[in-house]
Short mmCIF file of C-alpha atoms in Angstrom, two decimals:
data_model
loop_
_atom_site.label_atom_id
_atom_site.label_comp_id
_atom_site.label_asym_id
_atom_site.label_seq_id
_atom_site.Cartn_x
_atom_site.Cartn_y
_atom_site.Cartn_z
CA UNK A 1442 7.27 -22.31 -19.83
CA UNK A 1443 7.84 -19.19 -22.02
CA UNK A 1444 11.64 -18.42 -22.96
CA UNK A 1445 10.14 -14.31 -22.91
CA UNK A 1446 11.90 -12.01 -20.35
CA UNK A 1447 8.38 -9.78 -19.96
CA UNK A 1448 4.62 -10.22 -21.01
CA UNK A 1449 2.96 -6.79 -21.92
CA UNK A 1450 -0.36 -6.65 -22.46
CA UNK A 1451 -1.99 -4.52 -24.97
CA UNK A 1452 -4.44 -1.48 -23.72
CA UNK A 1453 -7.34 -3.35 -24.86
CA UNK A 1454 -6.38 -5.89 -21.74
CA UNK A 1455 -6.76 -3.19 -19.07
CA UNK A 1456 -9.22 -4.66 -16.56
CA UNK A 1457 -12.83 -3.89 -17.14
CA UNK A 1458 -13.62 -4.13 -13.62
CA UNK A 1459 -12.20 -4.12 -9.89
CA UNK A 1460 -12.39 -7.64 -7.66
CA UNK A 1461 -14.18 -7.95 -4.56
CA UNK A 1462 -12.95 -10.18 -2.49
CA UNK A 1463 -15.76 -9.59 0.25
CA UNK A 1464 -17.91 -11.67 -1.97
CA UNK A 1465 -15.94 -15.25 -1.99
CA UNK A 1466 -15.06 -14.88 1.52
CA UNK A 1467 -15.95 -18.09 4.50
CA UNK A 1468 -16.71 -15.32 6.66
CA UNK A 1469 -17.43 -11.30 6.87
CA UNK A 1470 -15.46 -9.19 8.61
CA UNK A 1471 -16.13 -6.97 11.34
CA UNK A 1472 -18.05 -3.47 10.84
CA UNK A 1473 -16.06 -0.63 11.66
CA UNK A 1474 -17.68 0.82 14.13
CA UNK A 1475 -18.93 4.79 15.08
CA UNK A 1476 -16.29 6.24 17.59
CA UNK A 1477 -18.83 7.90 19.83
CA UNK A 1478 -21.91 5.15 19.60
CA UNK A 1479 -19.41 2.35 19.10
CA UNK A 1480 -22.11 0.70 16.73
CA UNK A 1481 -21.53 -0.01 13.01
CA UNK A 1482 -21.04 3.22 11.04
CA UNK A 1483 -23.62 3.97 8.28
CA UNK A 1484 -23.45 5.95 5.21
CA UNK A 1485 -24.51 8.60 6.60
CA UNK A 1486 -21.53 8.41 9.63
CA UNK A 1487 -19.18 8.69 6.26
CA UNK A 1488 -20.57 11.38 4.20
CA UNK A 1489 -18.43 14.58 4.71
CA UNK A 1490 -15.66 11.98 4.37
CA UNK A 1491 -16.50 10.08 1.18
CA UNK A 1492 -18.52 10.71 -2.21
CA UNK A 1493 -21.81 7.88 -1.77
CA UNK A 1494 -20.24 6.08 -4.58
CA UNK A 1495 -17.01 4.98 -2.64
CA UNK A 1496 -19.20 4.55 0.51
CA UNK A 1497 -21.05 1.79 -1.43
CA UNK A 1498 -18.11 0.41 -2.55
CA UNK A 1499 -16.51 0.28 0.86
CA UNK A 1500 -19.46 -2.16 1.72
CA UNK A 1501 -20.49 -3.49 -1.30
CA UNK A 1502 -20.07 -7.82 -1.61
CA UNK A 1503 -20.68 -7.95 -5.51
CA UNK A 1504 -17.70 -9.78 -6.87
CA UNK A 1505 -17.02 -7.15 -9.43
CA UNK A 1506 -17.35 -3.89 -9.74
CA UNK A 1507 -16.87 -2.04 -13.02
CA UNK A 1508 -14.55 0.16 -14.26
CA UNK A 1509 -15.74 3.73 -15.72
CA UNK A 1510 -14.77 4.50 -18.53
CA UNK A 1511 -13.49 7.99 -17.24
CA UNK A 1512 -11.47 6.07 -14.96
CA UNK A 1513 -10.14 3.29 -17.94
CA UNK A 1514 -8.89 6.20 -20.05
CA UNK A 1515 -7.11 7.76 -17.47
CA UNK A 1516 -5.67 4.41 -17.06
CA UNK A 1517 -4.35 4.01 -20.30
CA UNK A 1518 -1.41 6.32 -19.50
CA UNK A 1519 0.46 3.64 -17.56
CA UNK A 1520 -1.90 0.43 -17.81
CA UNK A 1521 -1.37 -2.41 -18.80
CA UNK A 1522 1.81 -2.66 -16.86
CA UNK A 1523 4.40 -5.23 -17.47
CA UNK A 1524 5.25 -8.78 -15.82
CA UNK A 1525 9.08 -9.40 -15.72
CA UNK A 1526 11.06 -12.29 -14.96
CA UNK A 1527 14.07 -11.43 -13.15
CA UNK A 1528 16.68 -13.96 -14.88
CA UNK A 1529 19.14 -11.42 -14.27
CA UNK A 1530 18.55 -11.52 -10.61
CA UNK A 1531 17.99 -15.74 -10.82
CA UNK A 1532 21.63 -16.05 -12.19
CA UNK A 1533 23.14 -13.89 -9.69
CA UNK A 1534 21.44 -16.05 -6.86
CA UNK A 1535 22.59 -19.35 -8.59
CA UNK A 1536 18.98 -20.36 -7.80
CA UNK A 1537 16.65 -22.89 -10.10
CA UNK A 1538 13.70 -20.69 -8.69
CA UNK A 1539 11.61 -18.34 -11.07
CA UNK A 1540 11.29 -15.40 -10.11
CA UNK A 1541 8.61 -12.60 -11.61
CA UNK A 1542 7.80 -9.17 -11.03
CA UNK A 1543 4.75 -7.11 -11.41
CA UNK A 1544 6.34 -3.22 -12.00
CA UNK A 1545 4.01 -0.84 -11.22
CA UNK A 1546 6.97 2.07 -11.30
CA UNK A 1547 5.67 3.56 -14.67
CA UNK A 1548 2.31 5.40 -13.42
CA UNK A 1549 2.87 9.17 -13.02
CA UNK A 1550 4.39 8.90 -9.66
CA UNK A 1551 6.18 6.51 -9.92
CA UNK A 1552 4.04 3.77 -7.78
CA UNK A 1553 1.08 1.79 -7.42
CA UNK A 1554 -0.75 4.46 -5.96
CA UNK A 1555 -2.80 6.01 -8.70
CA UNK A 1556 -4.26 2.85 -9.09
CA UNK A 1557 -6.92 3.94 -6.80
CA UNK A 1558 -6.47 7.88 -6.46
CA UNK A 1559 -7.46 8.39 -9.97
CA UNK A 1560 -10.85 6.40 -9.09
CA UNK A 1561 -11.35 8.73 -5.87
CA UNK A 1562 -10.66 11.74 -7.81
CA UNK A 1563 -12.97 11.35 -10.60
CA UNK A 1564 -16.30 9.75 -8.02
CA UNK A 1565 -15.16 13.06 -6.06
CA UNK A 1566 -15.37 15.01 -9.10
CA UNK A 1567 -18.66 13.65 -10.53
CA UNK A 1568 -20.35 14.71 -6.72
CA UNK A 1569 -19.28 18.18 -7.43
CA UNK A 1570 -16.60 18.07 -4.68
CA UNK A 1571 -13.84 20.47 -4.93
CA UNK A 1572 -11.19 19.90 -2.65
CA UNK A 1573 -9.97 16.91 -1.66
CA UNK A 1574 -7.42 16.28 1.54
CA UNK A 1575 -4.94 13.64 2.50
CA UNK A 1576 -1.83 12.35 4.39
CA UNK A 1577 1.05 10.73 2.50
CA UNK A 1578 4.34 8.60 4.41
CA UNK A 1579 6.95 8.27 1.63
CA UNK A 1580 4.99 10.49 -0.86
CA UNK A 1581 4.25 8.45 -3.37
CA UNK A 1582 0.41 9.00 -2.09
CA UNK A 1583 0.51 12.28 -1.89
CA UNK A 1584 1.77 12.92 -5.29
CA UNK A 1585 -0.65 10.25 -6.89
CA UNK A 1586 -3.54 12.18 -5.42
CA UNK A 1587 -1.77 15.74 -6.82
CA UNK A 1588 -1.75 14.30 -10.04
CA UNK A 1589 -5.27 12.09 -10.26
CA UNK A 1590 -6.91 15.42 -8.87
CA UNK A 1591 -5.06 17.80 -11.65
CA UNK A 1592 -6.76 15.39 -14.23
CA UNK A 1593 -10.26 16.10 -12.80
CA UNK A 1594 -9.96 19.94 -11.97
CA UNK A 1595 -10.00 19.55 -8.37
CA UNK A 1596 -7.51 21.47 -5.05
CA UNK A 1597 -6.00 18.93 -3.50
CA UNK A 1598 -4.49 19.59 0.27
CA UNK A 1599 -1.75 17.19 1.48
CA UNK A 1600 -0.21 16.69 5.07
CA UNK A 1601 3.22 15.03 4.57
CA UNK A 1602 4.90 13.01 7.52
CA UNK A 1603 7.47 15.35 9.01
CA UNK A 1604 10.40 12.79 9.10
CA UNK A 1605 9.81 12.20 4.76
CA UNK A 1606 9.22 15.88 3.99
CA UNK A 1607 13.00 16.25 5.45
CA UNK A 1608 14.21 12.64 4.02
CA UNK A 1609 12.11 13.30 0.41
CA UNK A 1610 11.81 17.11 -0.70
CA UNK A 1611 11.76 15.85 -4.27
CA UNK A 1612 8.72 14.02 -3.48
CA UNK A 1613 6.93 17.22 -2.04
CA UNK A 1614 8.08 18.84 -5.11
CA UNK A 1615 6.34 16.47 -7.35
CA UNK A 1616 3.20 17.21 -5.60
CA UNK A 1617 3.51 21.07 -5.77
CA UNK A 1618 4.52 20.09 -10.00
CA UNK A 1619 0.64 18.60 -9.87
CA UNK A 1620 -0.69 21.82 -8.59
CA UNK A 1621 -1.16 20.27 -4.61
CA UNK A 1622 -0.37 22.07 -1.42
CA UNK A 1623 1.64 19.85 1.19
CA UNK A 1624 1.97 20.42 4.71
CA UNK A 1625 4.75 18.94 7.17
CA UNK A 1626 2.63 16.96 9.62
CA UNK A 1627 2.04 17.63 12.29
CA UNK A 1628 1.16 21.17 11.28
CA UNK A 1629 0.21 24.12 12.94
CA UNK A 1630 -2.32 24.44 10.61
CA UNK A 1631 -4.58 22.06 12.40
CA UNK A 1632 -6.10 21.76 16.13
CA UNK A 1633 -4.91 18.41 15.96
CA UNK A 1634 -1.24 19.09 14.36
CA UNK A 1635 -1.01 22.12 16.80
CA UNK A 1636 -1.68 20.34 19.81
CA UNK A 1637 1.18 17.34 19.34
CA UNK A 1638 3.83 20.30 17.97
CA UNK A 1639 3.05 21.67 21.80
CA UNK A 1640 3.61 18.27 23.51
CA UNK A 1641 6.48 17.61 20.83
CA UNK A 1642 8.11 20.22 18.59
CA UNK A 1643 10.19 17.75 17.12
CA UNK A 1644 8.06 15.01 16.57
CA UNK A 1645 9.10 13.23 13.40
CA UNK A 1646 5.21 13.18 12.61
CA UNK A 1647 3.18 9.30 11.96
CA UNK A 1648 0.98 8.28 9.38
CA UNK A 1649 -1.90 8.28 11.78
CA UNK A 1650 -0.72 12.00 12.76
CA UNK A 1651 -1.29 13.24 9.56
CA UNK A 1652 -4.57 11.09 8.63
CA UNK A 1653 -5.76 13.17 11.95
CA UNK A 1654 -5.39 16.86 10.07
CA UNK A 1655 -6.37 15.96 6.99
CA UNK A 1656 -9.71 14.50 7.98
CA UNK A 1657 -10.46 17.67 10.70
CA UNK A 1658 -9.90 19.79 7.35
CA UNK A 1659 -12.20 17.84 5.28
CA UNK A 1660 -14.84 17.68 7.77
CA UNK A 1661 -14.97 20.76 8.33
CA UNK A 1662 -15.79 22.44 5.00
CA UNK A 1663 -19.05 21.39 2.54
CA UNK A 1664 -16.72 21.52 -0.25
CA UNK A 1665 -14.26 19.20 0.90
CA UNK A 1666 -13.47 15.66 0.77
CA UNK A 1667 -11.22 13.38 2.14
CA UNK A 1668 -8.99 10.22 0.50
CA UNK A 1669 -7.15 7.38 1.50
CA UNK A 1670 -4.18 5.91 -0.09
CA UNK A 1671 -4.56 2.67 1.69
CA UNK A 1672 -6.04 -0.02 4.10
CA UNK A 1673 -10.12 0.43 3.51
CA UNK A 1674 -12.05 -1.49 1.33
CA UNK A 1675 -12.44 0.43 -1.58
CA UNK A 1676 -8.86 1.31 -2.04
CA UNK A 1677 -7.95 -2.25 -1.83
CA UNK A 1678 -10.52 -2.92 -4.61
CA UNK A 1679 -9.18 -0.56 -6.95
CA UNK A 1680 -5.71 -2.38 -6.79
CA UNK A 1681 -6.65 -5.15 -7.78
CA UNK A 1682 -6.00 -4.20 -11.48
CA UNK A 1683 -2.57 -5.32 -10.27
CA UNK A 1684 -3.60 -8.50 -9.94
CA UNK A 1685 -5.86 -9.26 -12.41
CA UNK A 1686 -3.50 -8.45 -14.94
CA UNK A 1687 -0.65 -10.64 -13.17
CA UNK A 1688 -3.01 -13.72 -13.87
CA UNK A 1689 -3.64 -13.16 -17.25
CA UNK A 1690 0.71 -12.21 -17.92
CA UNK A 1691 1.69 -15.57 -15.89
CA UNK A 1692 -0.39 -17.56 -18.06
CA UNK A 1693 1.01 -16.33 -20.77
CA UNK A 1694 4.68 -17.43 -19.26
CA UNK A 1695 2.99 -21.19 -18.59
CA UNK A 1696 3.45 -20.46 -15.35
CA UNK A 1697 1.64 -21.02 -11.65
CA UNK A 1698 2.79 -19.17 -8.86
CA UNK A 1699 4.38 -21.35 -6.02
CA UNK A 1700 4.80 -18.37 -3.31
CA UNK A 1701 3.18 -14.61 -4.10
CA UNK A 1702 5.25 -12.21 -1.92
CA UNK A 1703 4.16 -8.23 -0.95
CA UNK A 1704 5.30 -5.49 1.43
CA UNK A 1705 2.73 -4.33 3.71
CA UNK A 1706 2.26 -0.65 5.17
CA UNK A 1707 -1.75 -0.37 5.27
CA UNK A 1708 -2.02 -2.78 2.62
CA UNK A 1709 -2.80 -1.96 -0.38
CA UNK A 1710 -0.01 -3.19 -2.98
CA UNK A 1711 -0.21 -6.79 -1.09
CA UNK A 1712 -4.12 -6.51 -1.69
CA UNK A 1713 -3.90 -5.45 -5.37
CA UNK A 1714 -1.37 -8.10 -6.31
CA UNK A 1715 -2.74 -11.06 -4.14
CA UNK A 1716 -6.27 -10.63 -3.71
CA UNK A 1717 -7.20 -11.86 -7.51
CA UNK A 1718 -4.80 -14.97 -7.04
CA UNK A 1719 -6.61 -15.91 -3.52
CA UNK A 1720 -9.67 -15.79 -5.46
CA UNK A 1721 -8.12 -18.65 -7.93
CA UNK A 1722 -6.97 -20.46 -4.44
CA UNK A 1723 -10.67 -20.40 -2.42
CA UNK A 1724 -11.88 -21.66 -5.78
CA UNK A 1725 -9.17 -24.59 -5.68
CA UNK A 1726 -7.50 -23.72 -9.00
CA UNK A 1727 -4.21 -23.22 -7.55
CA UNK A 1728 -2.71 -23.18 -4.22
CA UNK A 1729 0.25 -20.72 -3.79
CA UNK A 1730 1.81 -19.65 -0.25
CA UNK A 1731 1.03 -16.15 0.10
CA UNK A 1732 3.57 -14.03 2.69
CA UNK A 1733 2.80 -10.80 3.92
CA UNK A 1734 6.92 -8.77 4.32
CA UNK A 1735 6.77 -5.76 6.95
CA UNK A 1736 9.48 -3.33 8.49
CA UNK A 1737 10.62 -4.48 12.29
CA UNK A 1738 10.41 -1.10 12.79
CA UNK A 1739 6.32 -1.27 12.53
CA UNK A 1740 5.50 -4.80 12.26
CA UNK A 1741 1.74 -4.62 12.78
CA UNK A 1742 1.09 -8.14 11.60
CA UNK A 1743 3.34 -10.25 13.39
CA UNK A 1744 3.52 -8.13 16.58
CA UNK A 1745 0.28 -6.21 17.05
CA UNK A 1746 -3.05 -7.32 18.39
CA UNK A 1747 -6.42 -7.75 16.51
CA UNK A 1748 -8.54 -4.89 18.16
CA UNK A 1749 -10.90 -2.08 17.54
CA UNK A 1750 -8.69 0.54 17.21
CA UNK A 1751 -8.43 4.04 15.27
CA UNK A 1752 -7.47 4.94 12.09
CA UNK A 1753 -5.50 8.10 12.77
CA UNK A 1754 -4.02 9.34 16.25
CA UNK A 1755 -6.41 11.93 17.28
CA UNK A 1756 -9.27 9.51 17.43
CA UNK A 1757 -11.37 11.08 14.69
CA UNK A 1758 -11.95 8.11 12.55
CA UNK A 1759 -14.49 5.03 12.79
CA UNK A 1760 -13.17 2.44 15.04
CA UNK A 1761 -11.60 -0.31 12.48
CA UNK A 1762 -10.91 -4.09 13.84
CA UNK A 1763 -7.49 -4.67 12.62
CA UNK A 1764 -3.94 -5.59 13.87
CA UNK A 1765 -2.54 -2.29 15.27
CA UNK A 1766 0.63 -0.99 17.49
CA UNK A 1767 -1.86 1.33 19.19
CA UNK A 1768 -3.27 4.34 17.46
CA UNK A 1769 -0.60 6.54 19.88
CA UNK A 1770 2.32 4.50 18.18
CA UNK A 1771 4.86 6.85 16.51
CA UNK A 1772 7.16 4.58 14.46
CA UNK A 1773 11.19 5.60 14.36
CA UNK A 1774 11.62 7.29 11.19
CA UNK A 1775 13.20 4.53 8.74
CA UNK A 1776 13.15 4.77 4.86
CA UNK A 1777 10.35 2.98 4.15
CA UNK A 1778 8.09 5.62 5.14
CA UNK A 1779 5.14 3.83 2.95
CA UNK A 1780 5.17 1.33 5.59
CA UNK A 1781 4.78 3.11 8.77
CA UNK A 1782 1.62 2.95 9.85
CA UNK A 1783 0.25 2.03 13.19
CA UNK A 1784 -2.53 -0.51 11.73
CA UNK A 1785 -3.19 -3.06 8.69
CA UNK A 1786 -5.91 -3.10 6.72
CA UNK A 1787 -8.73 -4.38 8.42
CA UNK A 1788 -9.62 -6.19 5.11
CA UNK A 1789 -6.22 -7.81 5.15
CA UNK A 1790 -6.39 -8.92 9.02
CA UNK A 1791 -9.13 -10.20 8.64
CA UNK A 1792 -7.81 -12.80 5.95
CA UNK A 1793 -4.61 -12.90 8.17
CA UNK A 1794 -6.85 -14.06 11.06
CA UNK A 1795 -8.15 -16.86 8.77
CA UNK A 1796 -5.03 -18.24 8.26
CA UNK A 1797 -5.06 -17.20 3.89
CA UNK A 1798 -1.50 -16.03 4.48
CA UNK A 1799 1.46 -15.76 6.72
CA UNK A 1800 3.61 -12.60 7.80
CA UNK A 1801 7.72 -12.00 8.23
CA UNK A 1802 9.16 -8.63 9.48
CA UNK A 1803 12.12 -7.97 7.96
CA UNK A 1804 15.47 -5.23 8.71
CA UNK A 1805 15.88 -2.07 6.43
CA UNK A 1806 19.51 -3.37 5.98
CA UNK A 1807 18.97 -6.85 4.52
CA UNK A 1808 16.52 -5.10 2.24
CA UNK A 1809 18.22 -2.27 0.71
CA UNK A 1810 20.98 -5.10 0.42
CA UNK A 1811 18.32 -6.93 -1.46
CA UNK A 1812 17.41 -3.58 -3.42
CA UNK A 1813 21.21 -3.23 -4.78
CA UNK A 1814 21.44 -6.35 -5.57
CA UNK A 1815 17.95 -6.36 -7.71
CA UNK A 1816 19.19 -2.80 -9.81
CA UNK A 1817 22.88 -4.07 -10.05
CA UNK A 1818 20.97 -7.22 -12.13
CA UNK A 1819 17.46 -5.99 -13.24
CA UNK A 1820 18.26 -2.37 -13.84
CA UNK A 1821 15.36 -0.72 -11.82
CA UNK A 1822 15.98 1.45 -8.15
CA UNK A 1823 13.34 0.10 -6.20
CA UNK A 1824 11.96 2.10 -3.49
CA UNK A 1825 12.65 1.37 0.24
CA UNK A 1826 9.00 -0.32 0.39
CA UNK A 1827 8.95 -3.34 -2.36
CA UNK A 1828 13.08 -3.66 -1.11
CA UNK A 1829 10.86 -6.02 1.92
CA UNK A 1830 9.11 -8.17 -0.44
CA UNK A 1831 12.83 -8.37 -2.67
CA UNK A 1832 14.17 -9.43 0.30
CA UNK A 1833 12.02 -12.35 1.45
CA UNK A 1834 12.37 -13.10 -2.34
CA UNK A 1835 16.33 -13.40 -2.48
CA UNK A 1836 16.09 -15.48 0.98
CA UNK A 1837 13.41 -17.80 -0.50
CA UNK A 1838 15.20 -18.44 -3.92
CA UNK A 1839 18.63 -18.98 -1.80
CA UNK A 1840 16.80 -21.49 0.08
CA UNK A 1841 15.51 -23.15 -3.54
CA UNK A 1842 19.27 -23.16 -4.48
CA UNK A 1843 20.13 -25.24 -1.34
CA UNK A 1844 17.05 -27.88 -1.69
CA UNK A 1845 16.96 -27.37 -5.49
CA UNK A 1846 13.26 -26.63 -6.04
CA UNK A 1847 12.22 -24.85 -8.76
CA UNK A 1848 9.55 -22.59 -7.15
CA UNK A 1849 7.69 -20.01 -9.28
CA UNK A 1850 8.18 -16.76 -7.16
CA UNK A 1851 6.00 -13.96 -7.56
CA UNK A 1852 6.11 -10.41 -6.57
CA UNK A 1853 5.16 -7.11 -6.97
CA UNK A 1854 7.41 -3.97 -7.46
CA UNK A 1855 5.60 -1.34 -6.35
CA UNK A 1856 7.58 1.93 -7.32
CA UNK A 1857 10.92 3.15 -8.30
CA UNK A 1858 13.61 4.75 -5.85
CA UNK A 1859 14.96 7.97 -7.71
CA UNK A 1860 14.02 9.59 -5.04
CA UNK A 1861 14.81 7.65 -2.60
CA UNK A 1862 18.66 8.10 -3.53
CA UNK A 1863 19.41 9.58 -0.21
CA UNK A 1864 18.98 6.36 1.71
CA UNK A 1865 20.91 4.45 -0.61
CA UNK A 1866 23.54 7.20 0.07
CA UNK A 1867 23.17 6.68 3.73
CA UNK A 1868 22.88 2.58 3.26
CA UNK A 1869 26.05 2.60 0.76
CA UNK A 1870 27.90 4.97 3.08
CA UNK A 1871 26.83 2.30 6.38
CA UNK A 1872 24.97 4.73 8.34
CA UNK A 1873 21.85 2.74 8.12
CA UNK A 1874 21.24 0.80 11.25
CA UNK A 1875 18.57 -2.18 12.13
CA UNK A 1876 16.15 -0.96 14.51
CA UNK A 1877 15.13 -3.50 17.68
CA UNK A 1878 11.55 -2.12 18.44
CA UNK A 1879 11.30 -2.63 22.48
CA UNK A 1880 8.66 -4.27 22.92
CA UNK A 1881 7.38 -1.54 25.99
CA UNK A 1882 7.33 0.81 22.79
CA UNK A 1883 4.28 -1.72 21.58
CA UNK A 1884 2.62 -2.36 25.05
CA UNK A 1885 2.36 2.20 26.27
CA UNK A 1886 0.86 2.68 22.90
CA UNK A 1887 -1.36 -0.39 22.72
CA UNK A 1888 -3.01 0.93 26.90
CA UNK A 1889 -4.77 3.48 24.72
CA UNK A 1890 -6.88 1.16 23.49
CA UNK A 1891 -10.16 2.55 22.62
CA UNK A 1892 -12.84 0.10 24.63
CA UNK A 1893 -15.38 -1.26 22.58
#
């Protein structure tokens, strides 16, 4: 075991290409499926959504999938990050756990998320596309798009979640610094947006309300494109740099991961940290615990249901089999607004449904306790999202330091919080309250059901 505090690679170590976990899977999962026909989409159902390129790699079961080069240098701005073991936080616990951190807070944005715009941006770019749309929850999306799109000379169109564009204006500002346009969603800019302001003129907005306009946008113009920050295949894919790199950095400590804890929204900073390391475990060269953290606010893992449902809350999108709240669900408007979406990743349920990992909801005020208590030791804000997977962390490690096991604990911090100071304030200040989702919330919006 390595005395180091971090591991950084050198640029030279940035993955040469994305993991596909489709290919070491027991079993497939299910196609999404055409919302009119209700039979499996085709390319050509995804086309004024998607360049072909991220169509094939949305279905595509080769085990790797390379890198451009366009894509590696953009890369090089933030990649390799670092691997960090939080002593700092260990001694404050009084645990014999080890605990390590994956920080993906020095991108651009401040998050994970360019991980995979930058690859949608430049396979939009190289079709000629000129536009691309999007939603974004906490903004870190949105302003990962603004800035992979400013890098490839393309418009970029976002529509923000009403209850963050109030909580975040620095975050919209970011976006507007790339050269974006962003929207509070829902919007009267859209049939869709226009329609829910009429039922609702105060609607705090959802992820799945936002997905709604900025697909009707895209489809509707030759020029246009749509992107995802999260929870289909090919984003997941493109995070797996996150991964792949953790590997390599915990080798280099001597160590083996014991439990590998992520947040989960749609899914994809739990896919691009634990997807590479469930490859090592199918293969039987190591066997962590994997645990899935979400907000009790929107816990689609541990209360949903595994259906066919949509993607966004107009019903515009394929029909994806994955544990939802109901496509209608509007989640209250807590700080983690990365995590409030009304599905998981297919991808990821899919695994869940398999039994390759297990799921805990978690209270916003246990973990912006555990986010103090992780920058009064490590230094580093995290953002209201990664402050779930902190706080399964702390509760693990206290529970090494009363059987004294000395677990290797790994996780990954996602983003930073400066700006996410405001719900500190309100946390600090005890406004912050735990939310009890009733579960008749869960059952109205799960009656709309699509039938499949």
């Amino acid at each position: 075991m390595s005395e180091a505090t971090r591991v950084l690679l050198d640029e030279s170590r940035i993955p040469r290409n994305w993991y596909n976990i489709l290919a070491d899977l027991p079993a497939p999962p299910p196609p999404p499926l055409h919302p009119g026909t209700r039979q499996p989409v085709g390319p050509d159902d995804l086309a004024p959504l998607f360049p072909a390129e991220l169509i094939g790699q949305e279905v595509c079961t080769d085990r790797f999938v390379p890198i451009p080069d366009g894509v590696r240098d953009v890369y090089r701005l933030w990649r390799p990050t670092p691997l960090i073991r939080a002593r700092r936080l260990e001694r404050s616990l009084g645990t014999p756990a080890r605990i390590y951190y994956k920080y993906e807070g020095g991108s651009p944005s401040g998050s994970h998320k360019p991980n995979t715009a930058v690859p949608q941006a430049y396979y939009n770019a190289r079709e000629g596309v000129r536009r691309l749309t999007t939603e974004t929850g906490a903004g870190q999306w949105g302003s990962s798009l603004a800035f992979a799109c400013a890098q490839y000379g393309l418009d970029c169109e976002v529509w923000m979640v009403r209850a963050s564009y109030d909580q975040k204006p620095h975050r919209r500002s970011l976006m507007r610094v790339y050269g974006a346009t962003v929207h509070a969603s829902p919007s009267p800019e859209t049939v869709s947006g226009s329609k829910i302001l009429a039922e609702d003129p105060d609607s705090p907005g959802s992820l799945g309300i936002a997905i709604s306009e900025a697909v009707e946008v895209a489809a509707a113009a030759a020029d246009t494109r749509y992107a995802l920050g999260s929870v289909l295949n090919h984003v997941l894919l493109h995070q797996t740099v996150i991964g792949e790199e953790a590997i390599e950095q915990l080798a280099a400590f001597g160590e083996v991961p014991d439990l590998i804890v992520g947040c989960t929204g749609g899914g994809s900073n739990f896919a691009g940290l634990v997807f590479p390391f469930l490859r090592e475990k199918l293969a039987g060269r190591m066997d962590p615990v994997i645990r899935a953290v979400e907000p009790e606010a929107c816990p689609s893992l541990t209360r949903g249901v595994y259906a066919y449902d949509f993607g966004d809350a107009a019903g515009l999108t394929p029909l994806l089999k994955m544990h939802t709240l109901g496509h209608g669900f509007v989640p209250d408007p807590i700080h983690a607004g990365g995590l409030r979406y009304h599905g998981m990743s297919p991808l990821i349920s899919h695994l869940y449904e398999l039994g390759l990992f297990e799921a805990v909801a978690k209270g916003q005020t246990e973990c912006f306790e555990a986010g103090l208590r992780f920058a009064r030791t490590e230094g580093i804000v995290p953002a209201p999202e990664p402050t779930h997977a902190l706080a399964e962390t702390v509760a693990e490690a206290l529970r090494c330091r009363e059987t004294g096991e000395p677990k290797v604990i790994l996780t990954a911090l996602c983003g930073h919080g400066h700006f996410d100071l405001n719900a500190y304030d309100r946390h600090l200040a005890g406004e912050m309250e735990d939310f009890a989702l009733p579960q008749e919330r869960i059952d109205t919006a799960l009656e709309e059901l699509p039938v499949t």
